[in-house]
Each structure stands twice: as structure tokens, then as C-alpha cells.
C-alpha positions in Angstrom: 48.3 -37.2 -6.9 49.3 -37.6 -10.8 45.9 -36.6 -11.7 45.8 -33.5 -9.6 49.2 -32.4 -11.0 48.4 -33.0 -14.5 44.8 -30.9 -13.7 47.0 -28.2 -12.6 49.0 -28.1 -15.4 46.0 -28.6 -18.4 44.4 -25.5 -16.2 47.2 -23.4 -17.0 46.4 -23.7 -21.0 42.5 -23.0 -20.0 43.5 -19.6 -18.4 45.5 -18.8 -21.3 42.8 -19.9 -24.2 40.3 -18.1 -21.9 42.1 -14.7 -21.9 42.7 -14.8 -25.5 39.3 -15.6 -26.3 37.6 -13.4 -24.1 38.8 -10.2 -25.8 37.4 -11.2 -29.1 33.9 -12.9 -28.0 31.5 -10.1 -27.0 29.6 -10.9 -23.9 25.5 -12.0 -24.2 23.5 -9.3 -23.2 22.1 -10.8 -19.9 18.2 -11.5 -20.0 15.9 -11.4 -17.1 13.0 -12.7 -19.4 13.4 -16.2 -18.4 12.2 -15.6 -14.8 9.7 -18.0 -13.6 6.3 -16.3 -12.1 4.9 -17.9 -8.9 1.6 -17.6 -7.5 1.9 -14.9 -4.8 0.7 -15.5 -1.3 -2.5 -13.8 -1.3 -4.7 -12.9 1.8 -7.9 -11.0 0.9 -9.4 -8.9 3.9 -13.3 -8.7 4.0 -14.0 -5.0 4.8 -17.5 -5.4 6.2 -18.5 -3.4 9.2 -19.6 -5.4 12.3 -19.8 -2.2 15.0 -20.1 0.8 15.4 -17.0 3.1 15.2 -16.2 6.2 17.5 -13.9 9.4 16.9 -13.4 12.2 18.9 -12.9 16.0 17.3 -10.7 18.5 18.1 -13.6 20.4 18.9 -14.8 17.8 21.8 -17.5 16.4 19.6 -18.0 12.7 19.8 -18.5 11.3 16.4 -20.4 8.2 15.7 -20.4 6.2 12.4 -22.8 3.5 11.2 -23.3 2.0 8.0 -26.4 4.2 7.2 -25.6 7.3 9.3 -23.4 9.1 11.3 -24.2 11.4 14.4 -22.2 13.7 16.4 -22.6 14.5 20.2 -21.2 17.8 21.3 -22.6 20.7 23.9 -25.1 21.9 21.3 -26.8 18.3 21.6 -27.2 15.4 18.9 -27.2 15.7 15.3 -28.0 13.0 13.4 -26.8 12.8 9.4 -28.4 10.3 7.1 -25.8 8.5 4.8 -27.4 9.4 1.4 -24.1 8.3 -0.3 -21.7 10.2 -2.8 -24.2 10.9 -5.6 -25.7 13.7 -2.8 -24.1 17.0 -3.4 -23.7 17.6 0.3 -24.9 16.5 4.1 -28.5 16.8 5.3 -27.9 16.8 9.1 -30.9 16.3 11.2 -31.0 17.8 15.1 -32.2 15.3 17.7 -32.0 17.3 21.1 -35.3 19.1 22.4 -35.3 22.5 23.0 -38.6 22.6 25.3 -40.1 20.2 27.6 -43.6 20.9 29.8 -45.6 19.1 32.3 -49.2 20.0 32.1 -48.5 23.0 30.2 -45.6 24.3 32.2 -41.9 24.2 31.2 -39.6 22.0 33.0 -36.1 23.7 33.4 -33.1 21.6 32.1 -29.7 21.9 31.4 -29.6 23.0 27.4 -26.2 23.0 27.1 -23.9 19.9 28.4 -21.3 17.5 27.3 -21.9 14.1 26.3 -20.3 11.0 27.7 -20.0 7.5 26.1 -20.4 4.0 27.4 -19.8 1.5 24.8 -22.4 2.0 22.3 -24.6 4.7 24.4 -24.2 8.1 24.3 -25.8 10.2 27.4 -26.5 13.9 28.1 -27.1 14.8 32.1 -29.7 17.4 31.7 -30.9 17.3 35.3 -34.5 17.1 34.9 -34.1 14.0 32.5 -31.2 12.3 31.0 -31.2 12.3 26.9 -29.6 9.2 25.9 -28.9 7.3 22.5 -28.2 3.6 21.8 -26.3 3.0 18.7 -26.8 0.2 16.4 -25.2 -0.3 12.8 -28.4 0.7 10.9 -30.0 2.9 13.3 -29.8 4.6 16.7 -32.7 4.7 19.4 -33.4 7.9 21.3 -34.7 7.9 24.8 -35.6 10.3 27.5 -35.4 9.0 30.7 -37.2 10.9 33.6 -36.9 9.5 37.1 -39.6 11.8 38.4 -41.8 14.8 37.1 -42.6 18.1 39.6 -46.4 17.6 39.0 -48.8 15.5 37.5 -50.1 16.4 33.7 -49.4 15.8 30.2 -45.7 15.2 29.2 -44.7 17.1 26.0 -41.1 17.0 24.4 -40.4 19.3 21.6 -37.4 18.8 19.0 -37.2 21.9 16.7 -36.9 20.5 12.8 -33.5 21.8 12.1 -33.3 20.1 8.8 -33.4 20.8 4.9 -35.2 17.6 4.2 -38.8 17.8 3.6 -40.8 16.6 6.6 -44.4 14.7 6.4 -46.3 11.9 8.8 -46.4 8.5 7.6 -48.2 5.6 8.5 -45.0 4.5 10.8 -44.2 7.6 11.7 -42.5 10.8 10.8 -40.4 11.0 7.7 -37.8 13.6 6.3 -36.8 13.3 3.0 -35.2 14.4 -0.8 -34.5 13.1 -3.7 -31.6 11.5 -2.4 -33.1 9.4 0.7 -35.0 9.7 3.9 -34.6 9.8 7.2 -37.1 7.9 9.5 -38.3 8.7 13.2 -40.5 6.4 14.4 -43.5 7.0 16.5 -42.4 7.0 20.2 -43.6 4.6 23.2 -43.3 5.5 26.8 -42.1 2.5 28.8 -42.4 2.7 33.2 -40.6 1.0 35.5 -42.9 -2.1 35.7 -42.2 -2.6 31.8 -45.7 -1.3 30.9 -45.8 0.5 27.5 -47.9 3.7 26.8 -48.7 5.2 23.3 -47.1 8.6 22.8 -48.2 10.3 19.7 -45.5 11.7 17.4 -46.6 14.6 15.4 -45.3 17.5 13.3 -46.3 20.9 14.9 -45.1 24.3 14.3 -41.9 23.4 12.6 -41.1 21.0 15.6 -41.5 17.2 16.4 -43.6 16.6 19.4 -44.1 13.7 21.6 -46.6 13.7 24.0 -47.5 11.1 27.1 -51.4 11.6 28.4 -51.6 13.0 31.8 -53.9 9.6 32.1 -50.9 7.7 31.5 -48.7 9.5 33.9 -50.7 9.2 36.4 -50.7 5.3 36.7 -47.1 4.8 35.4 -44.3 3.9 38.0 -40.9 5.8 37.5 -38.5 6.0 36.3 -40.5 6.5 32.9 -38.6 6.1 29.3 -40.0 7.5 26.3 -38.3 6.3 23.1 -38.6 6.4 19.5 -35.8 5.2 17.0 -34.3 7.3 14.1 -32.9 5.7 11.0 -32.3 6.0 7.2 -33.7 4.9 4.0 -31.6 5.7 1.2 -32.2 5.3 -2.6 -28.8 4.8 -3.4 -28.0 1.0 -3.4 -24.4 1.2 -4.2 -23.6 3.5 -1.0 -20.5 2.6 0.0 -18.2 4.4 -2.4 -14.5 3.6 -0.6 -11.3 4.5 -2.6 -7.8 5.8 -2.0 -6.1 3.0 -0.4 -2.9 3.0 1.4 -1.2 0.7 4.0 2.1 0.7 6.4 3.8 -2.4 8.4 4.6 -1.8 11.9 7.3 -4.4 12.7 7.2 -4.1 16.5 3.6 -5.9 16.5 3.4 -7.6 13.1 0.5 -5.1 12.1 -0.5 -3.6 8.9 -2.4 0.0 9.0 -4.6 0.1 6.1 -6.6 3.2 5.2 -8.9 4.5 2.8 -11.7 7.0 2.3 -15.4 6.9 2.4 -17.8 9.0 0.1 -20.5 10.2 2.5 -21.5 12.8 0.4 -20.3 14.6 -2.5 -18.6 17.1 -0.2 -18.0 15.0 2.8 -15.2 12.5 2.7 -14.3 10.4 5.8 -11.2 8.4 6.6 -11.3 4.7 8.0 -8.1 2.4 9.3 -7.8 -1.2 9.9 -5.1 -2.7 12.0 -4.7 -6.3 10.2 -2.5 -8.7 12.1 -2.8 -12.8 11.6 -5.2 -13.2 14.6 -8.0 -10.5 13.3 -8.5 -6.7 12.6 -9.4 -3.6 14.4 -11.3 -1.1 12.7 -11.2 2.8 13.3 -12.4 5.8 11.9 -10.0 8.6 11.4 -12.4 11.3 10.6 -16.1 11.3 10.5 -16.8 15.0 10.8 -18.4 16.8 7.9 -15.0 18.1 7.0 -13.7 16.6 4.1 -10.5 14.5 4.2 -8.8 13.3 1.0 -5.9 10.9 -0.3 -4.9 9.7 3.2 -1.6 8.3 3.3 0.1 6.3 6.0 3.9 5.7 7.2 5.3 3.9 10.2 8.0 5.4 12.8 9.7 2.1 14.8 11.3 4.6 17.0 8.0 5.3 18.6 6.1 2.1 17.3 3.5 4.3 15.8 1.7 5.4 12.4 1.3 9.0 11.1 -1.9 9.3 8.8 -1.9 12.4 6.9 -4.5 13.9 4.5 -5.6 16.7 2.3 -8.7 18.6 4.4 -11.1 20.6 2.6 -12.8 23.4 5.0 -14.8 26.3 3.4 -12.2 28.5 1.6 -9.1 26.6 2.5 -7.3 23.1 2.1 -4.7 22.0 4.3 -2.8 19.0 5.4 -3.7 17.4 8.5 -2.5 14.4 10.7 -3.3 12.1 13.1 -1.1 9.4 15.0 -2.4 6.0 15.4 -0.5 3.5 17.5 -1.6 0.1 19.1 -1.7 -0.2 22.8 -2.9 -3.8 24.4 -4.7 -4.8 21.2 -6.5 -1.5 21.0 -5.7 1.3 18.1 -5.7 4.3 19.8 -5.7 7.7 17.6 -4.3 11.2 18.2 -6.3 14.4 18.1 -6.1 15.9 14.2 -3.5 18.6 14.1 -2.0 20.9 11.3 1.0 20.4 9.1 0.9 22.8 6.3 1.3 25.7 8.2 0.2 29.1 7.4 1.4 29.5 4.0 -1.0 30.5 1.4 -2.6 28.4 -1.5 -4.4 25.2 -1.5 -2.4 22.3 -0.2 -3.2 18.8 -1.6 -1.8 15.5 -2.6 0.1 14.8 0.5 2.2 12.0 1.0 4.3 10.4 4.2 7.6 8.4 5.1 8.6 6.9 8.1 11.6 5.0 9.2 11.2 1.2 9.9 14.5 0.9 12.0 14.1 1.3 15.5 17.2 3.3 16.1 16.5 5.2 13.3 14.9 8.5 12.6 12.4 10.3 15.5 10.5 12.2 12.8 8.2 11.6 9.9 8.6 13.4 6.5 5.3 14.8 5.0 5.2 16.0 1.5 2.5 17.8 -0.4 1.6 20.1 -3.5 0.8 23.8 -2.7 -0.9 25.9 -5.2 1.1 29.3 -6.1 -1.5 31.7 -4.8 -3.7 32.9 -7.6 -1.6 31.5 -10.5 -3.7 29.3 -12.0 -2.2 25.6 -12.5 1.2 26.6 -10.9 2.2 24.4 -7.8 5.1 23.6 -6.0 6.4 21.0 -3.4 6.4 21.5 0.3 8.1 19.1 3.0 7.7 19.4 6.4 8.9 17.0 9.4 6.6 16.1 12.0 8.0 14.4 15.3 7.1 11.2 16.8 4.8 13.3 19.3 2.9 14.9 16.6 4.6 18.3 16.3 5.3 20.0 13.1 8.9 20.7 13.1 10.3 24.4 11.9 8.2 27.4 11.5 6.7 26.3 8.2 7.2 23.9 5.2 10.5 24.1 3.3 10.0 23.8 -0.3 11.6 21.4 -2.8 10.8 23.7 -5.6 10.1 27.5 -6.1 8.1 27.6 -9.5 8.7 30.6 -11.7 7.9 29.0 -14.8 6.0 26.0 -15.3 4.6 23.6 -12.4 5.5 20.6 -10.0 2.8 18.3 -8.6 2.0 15.0 -7.4 4.9 14.3 -4.8 5.3 10.9 -3.1 7.8 10.4 -0.3 9.8 6.8 0.3 7.7 4.6 3.0 11.0 4.6 5.3 14.4 6.6 4.9 17.5 4.8 4.8 18.9 6.5 7.9 20.1 9.5 6.6 17.5 10.7 4.0 14.0 9.9 2.2 13.6 10.0 -1.3 11.1 12.4 -2.9 9.8 12.2 -6.5 7.2 14.5 -8.2 6.1 15.7 -12.0 7.6 18.8 -13.0 6.1 20.6 -16.1 8.2 23.0 -17.5 6.2 24.0 -20.3 9.1 23.4 -23.0 9.4 20.0 -21.9 6.1 19.0 -20.4 5.6 16.4 -17.4 9.1 15.0 -16.3 10.1 13.0 -13.4 12.2 15.0 -10.8 13.2 14.0 -7.2 14.7 15.5 -4.2 16.6 14.0 -1.1 15.3 15.4 2.5 17.5 14.7 5.3 16.1 12.9 8.2 16.9 15.8 10.9 15.5 18.3 8.5 16.8 20.1 5.0 16.9 19.2 1.6 20.3 17.3 1.1 20.4 17.4 -2.8 18.7 20.0 -5.1 15.6 18.8 -7.0 17.2 16.9 -10.0 15.8 15.1 -13.2 15.2 11.8 -13.5 13.7 12.0 -16.9 14.1 14.5 -19.2 12.4 14.2 -22.9 9.5 15.1 -24.7 7.7 11.6 -23.6 5.2 12.5 -20.9 6.2 10.8 -17.7 3.7 11.1 -14.9 2.4 9.0 -11.8 5.8 9.0 -10.3 6.3 6.8 -7.1 9.2 6.6 -4.8 10.5 3.4 -3.3 12.2 2.6 0.1 15.8 1.8 0.2 17.5 -1.2 -0.3 19.4 -2.3 3.2 22.6 -0.1 4.1 22.3 1.5 0.6 21.6 4.8 -1.0 19.9 2.9 -3.9 16.0 3.2 -4.4 13.7 2.8 -7.6 11.1 5.5 -8.9 8.1 3.9 -10.7 6.3 5.9 -13.5 4.0 5.8 -16.2 5.3 7.1 -19.5 3.4 7.6 -23.1 4.2 9.5 -26.3 1.1 11.8 -26.6 -1.5 13.1 -23.9 -3.7 10.3 -25.2 -1.3 7.6 -26.2 -0.7 3.9 -24.6 1.5 4.3 -21.8 4.1 1.7 -20.2 5.6 1.4 -16.6 8.9 2.4 -16.3 11.4 2.3 -13.5 14.5 4.5 -12.5 17.2 3.0 -10.5 18.7 5.8 -8.1 22.0 5.6 -6.2 21.5 8.5 -4.1 21.1 11.7 -6.5 22.6 9.7 -9.2 20.0 8.1 -12.1 21.8 4.9 -12.4 19.1 3.9 -15.1 15.7 4.1 -16.6 14.2 0.9 -17.6 11.0 0.2 -19.6 9.5 -2.3 -17.2 6.8 -3.2 -19.4 9.1 -4.1 -22.3 11.2 -5.9 -20.0 8.6 -8.1 -18.6 8.0 -9.2 -22.4 4.7 -10.5 -21.1 2.8 -10.6 -24.6 0.6 -7.4 -23.6 3.2 -4.4 -24.2 0.7 -3.1 -26.8 -1.8 -2.7 -23.9 -2.1 0.6 -21.6 -0.4 0.6 -18.1 -1.5 2.9 -15.5 -1.0 3.6 -11.6 2.0 2.1 -10.5 3.3 1.6 -7.0 6.2 0.5 -5.4 8.2 -0.3 -2.5 11.5 -2.1 -1.2 11.7 -4.4 1.6 15.7 -3.9 1.9 16.3 -6.9 -0.8 13.3 -6.8 -3.3 11.3 -3.9 -4.9 8.0 -5.0 -6.0 6.1 -3.0 -8.5 2.5 -3.5 -9.0 0.4 -1.4 -11.5 -2.9 -1.5 -13.5 -3.2 -2.9 -17.1 -5.9 -3.0 -19.5 -7.1 -6.3 -20.6 -8.8 -5.9 -24.2 -10.6 -9.3 -24.0 -12.9 -7.8 -21.2 -12.1 -4.1 -21.6 -11.4 -3.5 -18.2 -8.1 -2.8 -16.1 -6.4 -5.6 -13.9 -3.7 -5.4 -11.3 -0.6 -7.3 -12.0 2.9 -7.2 -10.0 6.4 -7.8 -10.8 9.1 -8.8 -8.4 12.5 -7.4 -8.9 16.0 -8.0 -7.7 19.4 -6.3 -8.5 22.6 -7.8 -9.7 24.9 -5.2 -9.5 23.2 -2.5 -11.5 20.9 -4.9 -13.5 17.3 -5.5 -13.2 16.6 -9.2 -12.1 12.6 -10.2 -12.6 12.2 -12.8 -9.9 8.6 -12.8 -10.8 6.8 -10.9 -13.6 3.3 -9.8 -14.5 1.8 -11.7 -11.6 -2.0 -11.2 -11.6 -2.9 -10.1 -8.1 -6.6 -10.7 -8.4 -9.0 -10.9 -11.7 -12.5 -10.1 -10.4 -14.2 -9.2 -13.6 -14.1 -5.6 -12.4 -11.8 -2.5 -13.3 -8.8 -2.1 -10.8 -7.3 1.4 -10.3 -4.8 3.2 -8.0 -2.6 0.6 -6.9 -0.7 1.2 -3.7 2.6 -0.8 -2.5 4.2 -1.0 1.2 6.5 -3.6 2.1 6.8 -5.6 5.6 10.3 -4.0 6.3 12.1 -5.4 9.4 15.8 -4.4 9.5 16.3 -7.4 11.8 16.0 -9.6 8.9 17.8 -10.2 5.5 14.6 -10.7 3.6 11.0 -9.5 5.2 9.4 -10.7 1.6 5.9 -9.5 2.6 4.3 -6.6 0.3 0.6 -5.1 0.9 -0.8 -4.3 -2.5 -3.9 -2.1 -2.2 -6.1 -0.9 -4.9 -9.8 0.2 -5.9 -11.8 -1.2 -8.3 -15.1 0.1 -10.0 -18.6 -1.2 -9.4 -20.1 2.2 -11.3 -19.5 5.7 -11.4 -20.6 6.4 -7.9 -19.5 3.0 -6.1 -15.8 2.0 -5.7 -15.0 -0.8 -3.8 -11.3 -1.5 -2.3 -8.9 -5.0 -1.9 -5.5 -5.2 0.0 -3.6 -8.5 -0.6 -0.4 -9.4 0.5 2.2 -10.6 -2.1 5.4 -12.7 -1.3 8.5 -11.7 -2.7 10.8 -14.9 -3.3 14.3 -15.1 -2.6 17.2 -14.9 -4.7 17.7 -13.7 -8.4 18.0 -15.7 -11.2 19.8 -18.6 -12.9 20.0 -19.8 -16.5 22.2 -22.2 -18.5 23.6 -21.7 -21.9 26.2 -22.5 -24.3 25.2 -26.3 -24.9 26.7 -28.7 -27.2 23.6 -29.2 -29.4 24.7 -26.6 -31.9 22.8 -23.8 -30.8 26.0 -21.6 -29.9 29.3 -22.5 -30.7 30.3 -26.1 -32.6 31.7 -28.6 -30.5 35.3 -29.9 -32.1 33.7 -33.2 -32.7 30.5 -32.4 -33.8 26.9 -31.5 -31.8 25.3 -33.4 -28.8 21.6 -34.0 -29.1 20.8 -32.7 -25.5 21.1 -29.8 -23.7 24.5 -30.2 -22.1 28.1 -29.9 -22.6 29.8 -31.2 -25.6 29.9 -35.2 -25.9 32.2 -36.9 -23.8 33.6 -40.4 -23.5 30.8 -41.5 -20.6 27.8 -40.4 -22.9 26.2 -37.4 -24.3 28.1 -34.7 -22.3 28.2 -33.2 -18.7 26.0 -30.8 -17.3 26.5 -27.8 -15.1 23.4 -26.4 -12.6 22.9 -24.6 -9.6 21.0 -26.3 -6.7 18.9 -24.1 -4.4 16.7 -24.9 -1.5 13.3 -25.5 -2.7 12.0 -22.0 -1.4 14.4 -20.1 -3.9 14.3 -18.9 -7.1 17.8 -18.0 -7.5 21.1 -17.1 -5.5 21.1 -14.4 -2.8 24.5 -12.7 -2.2 23.6 -12.4 1.3 23.0 -16.5 1.5 25.4 -19.2 1.5 23.1 -22.1 0.6 23.5 -22.3 -3.2 25.9 -24.9 -4.5 27.3 -25.7 -8.4 26.7 -29.4 -9.6 28.2 -30.9 -12.3 26.8 -34.2 -13.7 27.7 -36.8 -16.3 31.5 -36.4 -16.0 33.7 -39.7 -16.1 33.8 -41.6 -12.6 36.4 -40.7 -10.5 37.7 -38.0 -12.8 39.2 -34.3 -11.2 36.7 -31.6 -11.7 37.9 -27.8 -11.8 35.2 -24.9 -11.0 36.1 -21.6 -12.3 34.1 -18.6 -13.1 33.9 -15.3 -15.3 31.9 -12.2 -15.4 30.6 -12.6 -19.0 29.4 -15.3 -21.2 30.0 -16.3 -24.9 28.3 -18.9 -27.3 31.2 -21.0 -26.9 35.0 -21.1 -28.2 36.6 -24.9 -29.1 38.6 -25.7 -26.5 40.1 -29.5 -25.9 36.6 -31.6 -26.5 34.5 -29.3 -25.4 33.8 -25.5 -25.6 34.8 -22.4 -23.2 31.7 -20.7 -22.6 33.4 -18.3 -19.6 35.2 -15.0 -20.7 36.1 -12.0 -18.6 37.7 -11.8 -15.3 38.3 -15.5 -15.0 38.8 -16.9 -11.5 39.6 -20.4 -10.2 37.1 -21.6 -7.3 38.1 -25.1 -6.5 38.7 -28.7 -7.5 36.6 -31.5 -6.9 36.5 -35.0 -7.3 33.8 -37.2 -9.0 33.7 -40.6 -7.4 30.1 -41.4 -9.1 30.3 -39.1 -12.3 29.1 -35.9 -10.0 31.0 -33.3 -8.3 29.8 -30.6 -6.0 31.2 -26.8 -5.3 31.2 -26.1 -2.0 31.4 -29.3 -0.3 31.8 -29.5 3.8 34.4 -27.6 4.7 34.3 -25.0 2.1 33.1 -21.1 2.1 30.0 -20.3 0.6 29.9 -20.0 -2.8 28.9 -16.4 -2.9 32.0 -16.0 -0.7 34.0 -17.9 -3.3 32.9 -16.1 -6.1 33.6 -12.7 -4.0 30.1 -11.3 -4.7 29.9 -7.8 -3.4 27.0 -6.5 -1.3 25.1 -5.4 -4.1 25.3 -8.5 -6.1 26.4 -9.2 -9.9 26.4 -11.4 -12.8 28.8 -14.4 -12.8 29.1 -17.1 -15.3 30.5 -20.7 -14.3 31.7 -23.9 -15.8 33.8 -27.0 -15.2 36.7 -28.1 -16.7 37.2 -32.0 -16.1 39.6 -34.9 -17.0 38.7 -37.2 -20.0 41.4 -39.2 -20.9 39.8 -41.6 -23.1 40.6 -41.2 -26.5 36.7 -39.8 -27.1 37.4 -37.0 -29.5 40.5 -34.5 -30.3 43.8 -35.6 -28.7 43.3 -33.4 -25.8 42.3 -34.9 -22.5 40.0 -32.9 -21.3 36.2 -31.7 -21.8 34.1 -28.9 -20.3 30.3 -28.3 -19.2 27.8 -26.1 -20.5 28.0 -22.6 -18.9 26.1 -21.2 -15.9 24.9 -17.8 -15.8 23.9 -16.6 -12.3 22.5 -13.4 -11.3 23.7 -13.0 -7.7 20.6 -10.5 -6.3 21.1 -8.2 -3.4 
């Protein structure tokens, strides 16, 4: 009791001294440089195709996509398009359906225009007199003509007109149709009767047609049904065929499902879009566009209110570029896709560079937000930023787009939108070039019910070139979000990755993330940032030049907020080092409003094999919970000088029990630092005299240390008493059983903030000065949101 009373009396002098020195000692600048990187949880995904994929286009055609071809089946018949790769200037389709069939020289009547029916990997046309059938495999398709009977005896001849630009020739194994980019092969057919007997069916080029004949003698002995059967395939010159790039991803919280999207350059004028649904239990691949229209820059987002995705792309038609979309949802383990629909409306000008935002809250928005860049008519180099809401059932809202910018001078381009809204709006960012101040980052907010909540406003405003802006989602229950962008002094100069912290329409800070990381690579070029927020942390990924191997590698940095300060929880973490240049990073968070921190981020990018061959990678990166912590103000002379001289170790000033007492934070093993939403952190004081009383207190700033008693006062600013604990074995802990959590005792707000801590303890042995107390070292906790 007497000891506790003395503690309280002595505490008064501590407060007075602390308040006196707080005004005179400058706070040490907060630093996030000592954040310790940890290996992310990686989950690489293989993209080897193991089955034919199918797509229904809005003109009622069925499309099939293998690894060396694609084919369409509509009322006009079957068309085979060999895959010659991105170096081919265009597609080279080849028609496969017959226009004439004769028996003993007389024409056989059949249905020339009929719809196709698909059953698994078989597509059929019921033509009355016969069935035209296609069995599809990954690298080829097998064409069959099935005759249940013939009206008369005699030679059967099937004629298929050659509707192809490819040069036709007859080879040893059949017909070939070729150009400089590859060869389509059409094998010599055979006829097979019901007993399995096989008959030769000579396959020749005759008067601009493929002609397949079964002799009258073979027809006379055949048992029906009779099947005439060639095989169609592709031989290609381009060994680097699979040119895939332009990745993106979004997360379905209801099914714990990632949707991954990308493009495949089928030819120089035809880009197809593929998607993969990825869960722990397996993958589901689909093709979102396999038509001969070119779909570019696909972007995807998830809407929890409907448990579905929207994928958007810029689609090139003859003489036009439009923004189109497709809905995708998971049903009974299958990814279902809707019909492609127009989003951009009838406004003039080419529409390019789309992006889409959704909402991860099942009680949130029922609309998606789509943004894109629209060329301003015939004015060269001028563009505006357009936005339009799309409902969960794929209906564009309003009569046309809403424009965030109407450009009368300069140009706006390259828009992105946050993956998820915060319940009231999406954050949109883009580049604005006004000519005088070129390439600055601007932003705007689009309401979840439509309309622009705030006029477009500048995020950067300088003569430095700020490009490639990307908008993150929001912190939970907050209007705070980030924009990552690339900044450089000249058009050809080295660029750094910067991040802007926004609260609504207010720009709180612009920070050079490259410099803040202090990784030793600040002099190297950084490009292609991606960013998202899981509600607690921001993860930024980017490509950085490696001068040793002259290539670009993807790195990631995990950022928490401590008030308005950036805390680097993990910094400059290599995501994958494969020895090939990596570009165009995208980041999407596994947002789940039902948990405090979902932690998983999907980072995707392209990597370069050669000029015609890009491949892609997706990896999961795990954010680490919490902020950062560091000790400071030691009694070893690195800061203030102890009243009785320095101790030799990184503790507080020496005491009667030994070298000195230490203060540290105790955290669960999975944490890197304290989170303002959790109460699992505790303060631990060690090395104090056995049985003494310890007073835990906090401040808002830190100092190098001012002599006080036998120790140094290291905590300044607004000082708060937290609690008194005994140290029966030379150690004391706060909080202990029955206490509120440390974040509650510390009064940490939801947005976090920096707090400094120290322990005052009794040391009545005549050790140094006449004072009977000492202090531990200081502890800085960046409580992070």
C-alpha cells in the first residue's frame, strides 16, 4: 500500500517533467523503413487448356475454341478458322459445309440452312437427307456426314465449295490450304458402314471445291447407316502461338471464387477473351468471346448483391470501337455467361480503355460502374472520360453515358475505377493533359445510384509527368482510398511509383512509395502499378527494372494506415522471379465485409517470351495483419545520455538489478504489429527490480530522451496514464486478466495512429542519483487500420 502511494506521488513529478520537456523537444519523424518483409502466400495457377471451350454469340452461332483453331456453327454452316497466331495480319476462315450432294449423278435434296445443335463435344446439323456432324478435340475437329439411307444406288459425291483465301493443294495425306503463317489440313476421307467396314473415299480438289466420293461398288455392298469421315486440323509456323496478356481478376465472396480474365491474340485483328473461375478445389475455364470481333483490355468486377461478375471490354467492329459487357456467375459448379451487350451507347467517337467497379457488400449497390475513354469526334488526340451504371441483370442505366470531363483543351485518358464501392460511391481516376501542365492525375466520385458526386479534381499538379493512375477500393466504413501512379521528371526519364491518400475528394498526401521503401533500387525504373484495398490494408504491385539481368520483375508492398501516416507492413517483396520481363500488373483484393481483414490479394501480370508471345501469371499475396512497432531511446548513448552514464545494451538506463529494463510489445505470431481493431497486443516490461511497481504510460510523440530520475523520459506529447502493475519476478505486463484491450486503454481511433509508450518503475536502492525511480526504453506503436 505504501509502495503504491509513493508511486502515485512520484507520478505527479513525472507528468510535470514530461509536459515541460514535451514542448521543447521535437518529435522524431515517424519511420516505416524498418518494416520486415515476409514471403507472401503464393498459389501459382497453370493455364494449360485441357478441353474445348464453347461460346454462344448474340447472332445465334455456337463457337468452339481449341488450342490450334476455333470454329463457328450457325445457319450458314460450319466455318473452321486455323490459329496462325498474333503475327498473322488477320483471320483466314475456311467454310466446311457442303453446297451439293449427288447420288449417281443426281442431286440429293437437303436442308441448306438449319441451326446447329451441340451435345458436349459434338455439333450437328440435321439436314434431312443426312446429318452433318463435327466431333471436336483440342487440336482438330472430325467432320462426318451420316447417311441413314440413299434414294438410289450409285456413286455418292459430296462437294464443299472452297471459301478461303488460303492456297489449296493436294498432298500425300490429303488436302492442304496454306499461306506464310501456317497450313490448314483436310485429311483424305474414309467411309465406314454399320458393320465397321471401311471404304476409301477419294478426296480431291475439283473446280474450286473439295470433292469426296464413295464409289458405286462400295455403296452397293455397304450396310447403312454410312459415315463419310475426314479430319480437319492446323499446322502452324508460329511456335510461340499462345499470345496471352491483359490480365485482371475479381473476387466472389459468396463462393470463395476468383474470376481471372485475359486476352488471347488469335491474329493481329482478332483478340479473344478467356476467363477462369478458381477455387481451392479446382478451376473452371470459359471463353467469353471467340468471335471474329476483337475484344481488348477486358476488366472484371464482382457485385455481391447478385453474386455475379461483369466483364467489360473495348470491342472493335468495322469502323467502330464500342464498350461491351458480359455477365458471369457461378451456378452448381459451372460458370454461366450471359449474352454480350452494348454499354457505351450511341455517342460518336471510339470508346477504349474500359474499367468496371462492383460492390463486395451483399447489402450494397445493385449496379456496376463502368468507365471508359471516348475520343472526341474527329479532333486528333482529344478524349473525355465517360461513365455509366449497369444493373445486376445487365441493363445499362440512363439513356446514355455521363461524362466526368468535357474537354475543350487538352485531353483525358486511361480511366480506372475502384473494384468496390464504399456503399455511397466509386473512386474514378484518370490522366488529364492540359497542355501547359502535362499528364497529371485527376479523380472524381461516381454515386452508386448514378450521377457524379464531386466534380473532377486534381490529385497531382506539377510539371512532373504523372501517368498510369489506378484507383483502390476503400477502407471499411470509410471514404479513404488510394491512387497509385507512376511519376517521372521527363518523358524518357526514370519513373517512381507514388501513392496518393484520399478522403472523399480531399487529397491527404502524395508519397513517393519507391523512396519510402528504401529498398536500394530507388534509382531503377518502376512502371505499371496496380493497387487495391481489402478494407484494412492496401497492396501495391508494380514492375521494377533489374539492371543485373536487364529485365523487369514484379514486386509488392503491403501498406497499412496509422492515422494519415503510411506504414509499410511488407515492402518490396518479389512476387515471382522467372527470368523474363514482367509487365502490366493488376491487383484485386478478396474483400469480405463480414471479416476484419480478408488478407488475400490476387496479383496478376504479363510476362514476355518474345515480341509475339506474352504469357500470364496470377499469384495470391497475403497481407500481414497489423501495423508496425519499434523500440527507441536506449540507455546506450545513441540518444540522450543517462544520468549515471550509458549502459552497454539496447535497454533503458542501467538500474540496481543489472543493465536496465526493456519495454516491448507482445503480439501473436501471425502479426507484424498492432491493429486498432484487435485487442491481442500487450506491453511487456522486463528487467525491473523484483516486486517493484510499474506505471505504464503513453504519449503521442517521441524524443531522444531527457534525464529524469535514474533514466530518460522518451515519451512526449499528450501523455496518458494507462495502468499500474506489479513485477513479482522482474516482469510486468499490461493489459492483464480483466483489463480492457491495449487499443482501448490507448484510446486508438478506428483509423489508427502513432502512440509512444514507456514504463516508470520504482528502484529505491541507492543506485545512481538520489531519485528512487527509473524508466524503460521507449516503444513506438503505429496502430494501423
